[in-house]
């Protein structure tokens, strides 16, 4: 192992520790009416600039090359599929994945926030899963924090010249975990525990969600690697159109 | 796609199946409820009382009650179906396109 590789291993280990052991993770979406109104507004306001940036960045990608539309549709569809599947996990309860890692790699993190919010709206309105009042908070965790973390990990992997498949796996899996960690923190801020305050509450929520989510994060990583392999084998022109190859991937 | 990639693809698919099936077999009789519900229970535990959500989902208001389970799974299937449809459609086009390109390439050589 080169020094850089060692550094990366250490970094990813720290990240894994942070996500998996110290604080665990949270419920996928915060349910309708489960956050105090002030917090709903606060998270909405925080998520808004990311959505705007996402809209502009999608517009720019399409203006640059119309073929980007195909990949945008596919990345969105991937989130649709992945987040509709409730998967059983080792804790005896079910949860689902986010699927935002793929889009973050292809178009950058802010563009994914638009794709993510479409899925969240669909689930909030039709499926009573998540909610309109908690849309801001859920958007922030699934469509902003997760993809941005994923993108950061991806750049790090690129710089350290990690094997492409391994980095796609890490990106998707860790991005998924980050989403759940952020959800836990959001819930904890709204419901600080009487004894431990906010941090005690974070631990409580992470305790519920982290063990459930860990195997699912691995699954999401594997699935993302598979779709990436298919795209690289058959969709080279489109990947070039969104500037994926230029990024040195 | 190279042979090696293809083998990896199959291996990854198998890994997915194993990941999903293992918990079901290992934890027989477990409920496999949603972790969102576990989350709300946690809220109740921390605050010490049942939390009354101050808003109900739009669709439930329209229906005047909870969405029946079968209909919920239908809507989830719609979501999956739309996604799979889009991915399969484009991927199918890509695969055919590549096939034709290679065919054209070999024709030229002859």
XYZ file of N, CA, C and O in Angstrom, chain A residues 95-192:
392
model
N -35.864 -1.237 6.347
C -35.585 0.145 6.023
C -35.295 0.200 4.536
O -35.244 -0.834 3.876
N -35.125 1.388 4.017
C -34.778 1.417 2.598
C -33.602 2.323 2.339
O -33.185 3.095 3.177
N -33.062 2.201 1.123
C -31.825 2.903 0.798
C -32.153 4.232 0.134
O -33.307 4.548 -0.106
N -31.125 4.994 -0.170
C -31.373 6.322 -0.727
C -31.102 6.389 -2.229
O -31.807 7.057 -2.956
N -30.052 5.721 -2.684
C -29.757 5.710 -4.116
C -29.208 7.008 -4.662
O -29.150 7.197 -5.873
N -28.791 7.918 -3.773
C -28.360 9.217 -4.272
C -26.886 9.246 -4.691
O -26.449 10.186 -5.329
N -26.131 8.215 -4.322
C -24.699 8.206 -4.626
C -24.409 8.272 -6.115
O -23.527 9.000 -6.565
N -25.184 7.529 -6.905
C -24.957 7.470 -8.352
C -25.060 8.855 -8.979
O -24.169 9.290 -9.719
N -26.143 9.553 -8.668
C -26.337 10.886 -9.225
C -25.242 11.840 -8.789
O -24.779 12.674 -9.569
N -24.817 11.708 -7.533
C -23.785 12.611 -7.026
C -22.489 12.433 -7.798
O -21.799 13.394 -8.117
N -22.167 11.190 -8.152
C -20.946 10.943 -8.910
C -21.080 11.524 -10.319
O -20.160 12.135 -10.846
N -22.250 11.322 -10.932
C -22.415 11.715 -12.331
C -22.574 13.215 -12.522
O -22.007 13.792 -13.450
N -23.373 13.852 -11.675
C -23.692 15.260 -11.925
C -23.245 16.198 -10.828
O -23.509 17.392 -10.904
N -22.646 15.689 -9.789
C -22.322 16.554 -8.669
C -23.493 16.559 -7.704
O -24.611 16.238 -8.082
N -23.192 16.949 -6.459
C -24.176 16.780 -5.391
C -25.420 17.650 -5.515
O -26.520 17.200 -5.207
N -25.293 18.885 -5.957
C -26.475 19.746 -5.888
C -27.542 19.294 -6.872
O -28.736 19.399 -6.596
N -27.133 18.767 -8.023
C -28.109 18.309 -9.005
C -28.978 17.196 -8.424
O -30.174 17.115 -8.713
N -28.393 16.363 -7.577
C -29.139 15.244 -7.005
C -30.257 15.730 -6.095
O -31.272 15.054 -5.941
N -30.076 16.918 -5.510
C -31.102 17.377 -4.573
C -32.440 17.509 -5.284
O -33.490 17.256 -4.693
N -32.419 17.894 -6.548
C -33.667 17.999 -7.311
C -34.281 16.608 -7.504
O -35.475 16.392 -7.285
N -33.445 15.653 -7.906
C -33.949 14.291 -8.113
C -34.507 13.734 -6.807
O -35.561 13.102 -6.780
N -33.789 14.001 -5.723
C -34.204 13.478 -4.428
C -35.528 14.065 -3.985
O -36.394 13.362 -3.448
N -35.705 15.354 -4.231
C -36.922 16.004 -3.745
C -38.140 15.497 -4.523
O -39.239 15.413 -3.980
N -37.951 15.109 -5.764
C -39.061 14.535 -6.542
C -39.536 13.246 -5.879
O -40.732 13.034 -5.666
N -38.574 12.392 -5.532
C -38.929 11.131 -4.879
C -39.602 11.386 -3.535
O -40.607 10.766 -3.193
N -39.041 12.330 -2.777
C -39.603 12.619 -1.456
C -41.028 13.137 -1.567
O -41.896 12.787 -0.769
N -41.286 13.969 -2.579
C -42.642 14.486 -2.781
C -43.605 13.353 -3.105
O -44.699 13.269 -2.560
N -43.171 12.483 -4.007
C -44.001 11.339 -4.391
C -44.380 10.529 -3.152
O -45.547 10.211 -2.933
N -43.378 10.234 -2.331
C -43.638 9.395 -1.161
C -44.436 10.138 -0.100
O -45.266 9.550 0.589
N -44.205 11.448 0.021
C -44.907 12.204 1.053
C -46.382 12.345 0.711
O -47.247 12.210 1.563
N -46.673 12.602 -0.562
C -48.060 12.870 -0.938
C -48.847 11.570 -1.084
O -49.945 11.432 -0.557
N -48.280 10.589 -1.781
C -49.052 9.396 -2.090
C -48.900 8.281 -1.066
O -49.804 7.489 -0.850
N -47.734 8.198 -0.452
C -47.477 7.014 0.354
C -47.497 7.269 1.853
O -47.287 6.361 2.635
N -47.762 8.501 2.250
C -47.719 8.821 3.668
C -46.396 8.372 4.275
O -46.324 7.909 5.396
N -45.354 8.483 3.485
C -44.020 8.066 3.908
C -43.171 9.327 3.897
O -43.001 9.938 2.853
N -42.687 9.735 5.069
C -42.146 11.079 5.144
C -43.344 11.998 5.224
O -44.423 11.577 5.620
N -43.213 13.255 4.844
C -44.374 14.132 4.914
C -44.080 15.490 4.333
O -42.909 15.833 4.110
N -45.141 16.242 4.063
C -44.950 17.579 3.497
C -44.378 18.534 4.531
O -43.539 19.369 4.212
N -44.810 18.403 5.791
C -44.283 19.312 6.807
C -42.815 19.011 7.102
O -42.056 19.887 7.460
N -42.440 17.744 6.923
C -41.047 17.398 7.222
C -40.211 17.328 5.947
O -39.084 16.852 5.962
N -40.802 17.798 4.839
C -40.102 17.708 3.558
C -38.738 18.390 3.595
O -37.745 17.862 3.083
N -38.693 19.566 4.225
C -37.432 20.297 4.285
C -36.352 19.489 4.979
O -35.241 19.350 4.477
N -36.710 18.926 6.134
C -35.736 18.148 6.896
C -35.310 16.905 6.125
O -34.126 16.563 6.068
N -36.277 16.232 5.524
C -35.950 15.025 4.771
C -35.128 15.340 3.524
O -34.232 14.599 3.155
N -35.450 16.472 2.891
C -34.664 16.881 1.733
C -33.224 17.119 2.147
O -32.291 16.698 1.473
N -33.075 17.786 3.303
C -31.715 18.078 3.727
C -30.920 16.801 3.979
O -29.779 16.674 3.551
N -31.525 15.826 4.643
C -30.752 14.623 4.973
C -30.518 13.741 3.756
O -29.408 13.289 3.502
N -31.579 13.500 2.961
C -31.426 12.543 1.864
C -30.888 13.183 0.600
O -30.085 12.588 -0.111
N -31.333 14.407 0.293
C -30.997 14.976 -1.003
C -29.871 15.999 -0.934
O -29.381 16.451 -1.962
N -29.460 16.395 0.274
C -28.367 17.360 0.373
C -27.166 16.759 1.103
O -26.089 16.607 0.529
N -27.365 16.381 2.360
C -26.229 15.906 3.157
C -25.626 14.629 2.566
O -24.410 14.531 2.395
N -26.481 13.651 2.238
C -25.988 12.393 1.693
C -25.180 12.591 0.421
O -24.021 12.173 0.340
N -25.765 13.239 -0.599
C -25.036 13.444 -1.847
C -23.756 14.262 -1.674
O -22.748 13.954 -2.304
N -23.793 15.286 -0.822
C -22.574 16.084 -0.651
C -21.480 15.257 -0.003
O -20.318 15.324 -0.405
N -21.849 14.466 0.995
C -20.863 13.583 1.611
C -20.342 12.603 0.569
O -19.135 12.372 0.459
N -21.269 12.066 -0.229
C -20.881 11.108 -1.259
C -19.893 11.738 -2.232
O -18.877 11.143 -2.588
N -20.198 12.953 -2.637
C -19.337 13.629 -3.605
C -17.954 13.888 -3.018
O -16.940 13.699 -3.676
N -17.938 14.295 -1.742
C -16.662 14.523 -1.073
C -15.826 13.249 -1.038
O -14.628 13.264 -1.345
N -16.463 12.153 -0.707
C -15.759 10.875 -0.641
C -15.248 10.502 -2.026
O -14.137 9.997 -2.192
N -16.075 10.803 -3.045
C -15.686 10.474 -4.414
C -14.432 11.243 -4.831
O -13.496 10.681 -5.393
N -14.401 12.555 -4.529
C -13.216 13.359 -4.878
C -11.992 12.817 -4.153
O -10.904 12.732 -4.705
N -12.187 12.466 -2.903
C -11.092 11.932 -2.092
C -10.549 10.651 -2.727
O -9.336 10.470 -2.858
N -11.466 9.786 -3.152
C -11.063 8.531 -3.772
C -10.310 8.797 -5.070
O -9.321 8.140 -5.390
N -10.784 9.772 -5.837
C -10.122 10.112 -7.095
C -8.699 10.569 -6.831
O -7.754 10.142 -7.484
N -8.576 11.447 -5.849
C -7.262 12.003 -5.557
C -6.307 10.898 -5.110
O -5.130 10.925 -5.427
N -6.834 9.960 -4.363
C -5.977 8.898 -3.845
C -5.882 7.734 -4.818
O -5.306 6.698 -4.504
N -6.484 7.901 -6.002
C -6.409 6.884 -7.037
C -6.870 5.509 -6.553
O -6.235 4.495 -6.805
N -7.982 5.519 -5.858
C -8.565 4.249 -5.444
C -9.178 3.595 -6.672
O -9.625 4.290 -7.584
N -9.169 2.291 -6.696
C -9.836 1.545 -7.761
C -11.252 2.087 -7.965
O -11.962 2.391 -7.020
N -11.638 2.216 -9.250
C -12.894 2.912 -9.541
C -14.099 2.223 -8.916
O -14.975 2.857 -8.336
N -14.119 0.892 -9.023
C -15.281 0.173 -8.488
C -15.342 0.306 -6.975
O -16.417 0.494 -6.398
N -14.169 0.217 -6.354
C -14.143 0.341 -4.892
C -14.631 1.717 -4.479
O -15.408 1.861 -3.525
N -14.210 2.760 -5.218
C -14.626 4.088 -4.792
C -16.118 4.293 -5.000
O -16.774 4.911 -4.167
N -16.672 3.757 -6.098
C -18.125 3.873 -6.288
C -18.858 3.201 -5.134
O -19.827 3.730 -4.591
N -18.337 2.050 -4.727
C -18.950 1.334 -3.610
C -18.917 2.183 -2.334
O -19.933 2.367 -1.663
N -17.734 2.721 -2.027
C -17.585 3.522 -0.815
C -18.506 4.728 -0.845
O -19.175 5.061 0.136
N -18.537 5.386 -2.004
C -19.347 6.591 -2.149
C -20.808 6.291 -1.827
O -21.434 6.971 -1.016
N -21.348 5.257 -2.458
C -22.769 4.969 -2.291
C -23.069 4.514 -0.869
O -24.038 4.962 -0.247
N -22.230 3.646 -0.331
C -22.494 3.084 0.995
C -22.384 4.157 2.075
O -23.264 4.295 2.926
N -21.306 4.949 2.023
C -21.126 5.960 3.062
C -22.135 7.089 2.911
O -22.635 7.617 3.906
N -22.466 7.436 1.659
C -23.472 8.478 1.447
C -24.792 8.078 2.080
O -25.472 8.891 2.700
N -25.141 6.809 1.920
C -26.359 6.277 2.517
C -26.307 6.413 4.041
O -27.255 6.884 4.673
N -25.193 6.043 4.636
C -25.067 6.116 6.096
C -25.157 7.558 6.589
O -25.788 7.830 7.617
N -24.528 8.460 5.849
C -24.543 9.858 6.276
C -25.977 10.380 6.336
O -26.355 11.078 7.272
N -26.775 9.987 5.329
C -28.177 10.410 5.335
C -28.850 10.019 6.635
O -29.549 10.821 7.265
N -28.624 8.790 7.071
C -29.279 8.321 8.291
C -28.716 8.990 9.544
O -29.448 9.223 10.496
N -27.424 9.271 9.516
C -26.843 9.976 10.662
C -27.477 11.351 10.790
O -27.824 11.786 11.895
N -27.633 12.024 9.658
C -28.208 13.370 9.693
C -29.652 13.317 10.180
O -30.077 14.146 10.981
N -30.389 12.298 9.737
C -31.765 12.157 10.217
C -31.792 11.995 11.737
O -32.623 12.590 12.423
N -30.883 11.184 12.252
C -30.818 10.995 13.705
C -30.577 12.307 14.410
O -31.199 12.602 15.436
N -29.655 13.081 13.850
C -29.328 14.358 14.490
C -30.535 15.287 14.441
O -30.863 15.954 15.420
N -31.222 15.276 13.288
C -32.412 16.132 13.168
C -33.459 15.773 14.209
O -34.050 16.641 14.846
N -33.683 14.474 14.376
C -34.667 14.034 15.368
C -34.201 14.388 16.780
O -35.004 14.785 17.628
N -32.896 14.232 16.986
C -32.363 14.471 18.326
C -32.475 15.941 18.702
O -32.774 16.281 19.846
N -32.245 16.815 17.725
C -32.355 18.242 18.015
C -33.791 18.590 18.394
O -34.051 19.413 19.274
N -34.734 17.906 17.720
C -36.138 18.175 18.023
C -36.560 17.527 19.341
O -37.443 18.020 20.029
N -35.937 16.411 19.671
C -36.316 15.678 20.885
C -35.108 15.368 21.747
O -34.686 14.219 21.829
N -34.537 16.387 22.385
C -33.391 16.110 23.252
C -33.870 15.242 24.425
O -34.976 15.449 24.915
